[in-house]
Amino acid sequence: MPTLFDPTHAGDLQLANRIVMAPLTRNRSPNAIPPDIAQTYYAQRASAGLLITEATAISQQGQGYSDVPGLYGTEQLDSWKKVTQAVHDKGGKIVVQLWHVGRVSHTDLQPDGGKPVAPSAITAKTKTVLIKDGVPAFVDTSAPRALDAGEIPGIVHSFQAAARNAVETAGFDGVEIHGANGYLLDQFLKDGSNKRTDDYGGSIENRARLLLEIVRGIAGDIGGGKTGIRLSPVTPANDASDSDPQPLFEYVVKQLATLNLAYVHIIEGATGGPRVIDDRPFDYAALKAAYRTAGGKGAWMVNNGYDKALAEKAVADGADLVAFGRPYIANPDLVERLKANAPLNTPDKATFYGGREKGYTDYPTLA
Ligand code: 8OZ
């Protein structure tokens, strides 16, 4: 029986263990360029089997928060290259999470102060973070406009360009497509936010079309074995909702099964909250079975509120990888601490978003 600490692989990626650092937004990238201290931050955590970066915008239109990084400019790519080098120097593996926020944005962050884009012109009942003079503030998202069908190929293209640049220029081991948490691809998937009447709305097949075009495009360009995807079937994050998520997500993973992906990353329950939501039941074992039955060979990664005991049980029950989020903010040596059954540092919420070293690179290791 494998343990959390045994090596494994996810597609092309050889991993030293089954512990993954989940993507964590930290808002420390002024001008969307990762700061120098991001090299230290990620390298400190390189003993994870796999590091997934914070969500990283594929275009300016994909930006929804102040001071989050991008992957569409030369300076951004140069800075990420130093991060991947620092992680590789420590023997770690790192993929970048590719992000388009869709309607979860603000006109202040959009090209020419325009409206954020969405499947349909429905405002998300959620907040974003704008940092003014170094002070973060939560503000309502702006009213979006519905994407014209003619704009969709450009979005697929931007995702593909970001993936190619990530691997070829910035030195990432692969990419994770952010299909979760109420951002653009999740907005298209779910009928609470997608009211389109064209080929990208209505039926499950149509609502999944954009996500699948992007995954197929990226897998074709960089290889399925370097491509992962994150999904969150029932999260209410950022006003996400669907009237019938089980068949929707089973359809999605069956389609993904043919693409030889590195991994499928599932957020169970409410992102950063309860793992079970009473009025949003979901059968995750059936989801995984649908993927495997359809021939899916990628690693199955689970996430949300895991501790060591729960993670060991998940691996015993057949999960391949377990992603830890908040514990990684405060515990750069999480692998060593879990192995030693050592106590964990408590993360300081006041320094989650914005700032520099404090609450970022200054959490102590055991030794
Ligand atoms: C917390 C704050 C801002 C963004 C996500 C990218 O939920 C995020 C995010 C998390 O996936």
mmCIF file of N, CA and C and ligand atoms in Angstrom, residues 25 27 55 65 97 99 178 180-181 183 230 238 271 353, ligand 1:
data_model
loop_
_atom_site.group_PDB
_atom_site.id
_atom_site.type_symbol
_atom_site.label_atom_id
_atom_site.label_comp_id
_atom_site.label_asym_id
_atom_site.label_seq_id
_atom_site.Cartn_x
_atom_site.Cartn_y
_atom_site.Cartn_z
ATOM 1 N N THR A 25 -3.255 32.153 -3.844
ATOM 2 C CA THR A 25 -3.154 33.554 -4.264
ATOM 3 C C THR A 25 -2.573 34.384 -3.131
ATOM 4 N N ASN A 27 -1.117 37.869 -3.842
ATOM 5 C CA ASN A 27 -1.161 39.310 -4.193
ATOM 6 C C ASN A 27 0.130 40.049 -3.842
ATOM 7 N N ALA A 55 -2.577 31.198 -8.824
ATOM 8 C CA ALA A 55 -3.253 31.433 -10.102
ATOM 9 C C ALA A 55 -2.578 32.593 -10.828
ATOM 10 N N TYR A 65 -7.658 40.679 -9.901
ATOM 11 C CA TYR A 65 -7.250 41.132 -8.565
ATOM 12 C C TYR A 65 -5.988 41.964 -8.710
ATOM 13 N N GLN A 97 -0.376 27.612 -12.578
ATOM 14 C CA GLN A 97 -1.833 27.556 -12.761
ATOM 15 C C GLN A 97 -2.284 28.671 -13.697
ATOM 16 N N TRP A 99 -4.898 31.033 -15.548
ATOM 17 C CA TRP A 99 -6.115 31.633 -14.967
ATOM 18 C C TRP A 99 -6.711 32.691 -15.870
ATOM 19 N N HIS A 178 -6.907 26.324 -14.708
ATOM 20 C CA HIS A 178 -7.823 26.654 -13.601
ATOM 21 C C HIS A 178 -9.261 26.580 -14.112
ATOM 22 N N ALA A 180 -11.788 25.951 -11.983
ATOM 23 C CA ALA A 180 -12.529 25.871 -10.714
ATOM 24 C C ALA A 180 -12.939 27.243 -10.183
ATOM 25 N N ASN A 181 -13.596 27.207 -9.024
ATOM 26 C CA ASN A 181 -13.799 28.371 -8.151
ATOM 27 C C ASN A 181 -14.524 29.559 -8.771
ATOM 28 N N TYR A 183 -14.373 30.923 -11.724
ATOM 29 C CA TYR A 183 -13.692 31.749 -12.728
ATOM 30 C C TYR A 183 -14.178 31.361 -14.131
ATOM 31 N N ARG A 230 -7.817 21.734 -12.765
ATOM 32 C CA ARG A 230 -8.472 21.810 -11.461
ATOM 33 C C ARG A 230 -9.957 22.095 -11.653
ATOM 34 N N ASN A 238 -17.181 32.428 -5.370
ATOM 35 C CA ASN A 238 -17.420 33.415 -6.433
ATOM 36 C C ASN A 238 -18.765 33.223 -7.127
ATOM 37 N N THR A 271 -14.617 25.543 -1.455
ATOM 38 C CA THR A 271 -13.197 25.900 -1.456
ATOM 39 C C THR A 271 -12.812 26.614 -0.153
ATOM 40 N N TYR A 353 -2.729 38.139 1.872
ATOM 41 C CA TYR A 353 -2.797 38.878 0.606
ATOM 42 C C TYR A 353 -2.050 40.202 0.715
HETATM 43 C C1 8OZ B 1 -8.201 33.573 -2.945
HETATM 44 C C2 8OZ B 1 -8.150 34.922 -3.283
HETATM 45 C C3 8OZ B 1 -8.127 35.295 -4.595
HETATM 46 C C4 8OZ B 1 -8.141 34.345 -5.594
HETATM 47 C C5 8OZ B 1 -9.041 30.762 -6.266
HETATM 48 C C6 8OZ B 1 -7.435 32.110 -7.412
HETATM 49 O O1 8OZ B 1 -9.912 30.668 -5.386
HETATM 50 C C7 8OZ B 1 -8.197 31.960 -6.353
HETATM 51 C C8 8OZ B 1 -8.200 32.988 -5.270
HETATM 52 C C9 8OZ B 1 -8.215 32.611 -3.937
HETATM 53 O O2 8OZ B 1 -8.884 29.847 -7.093
#
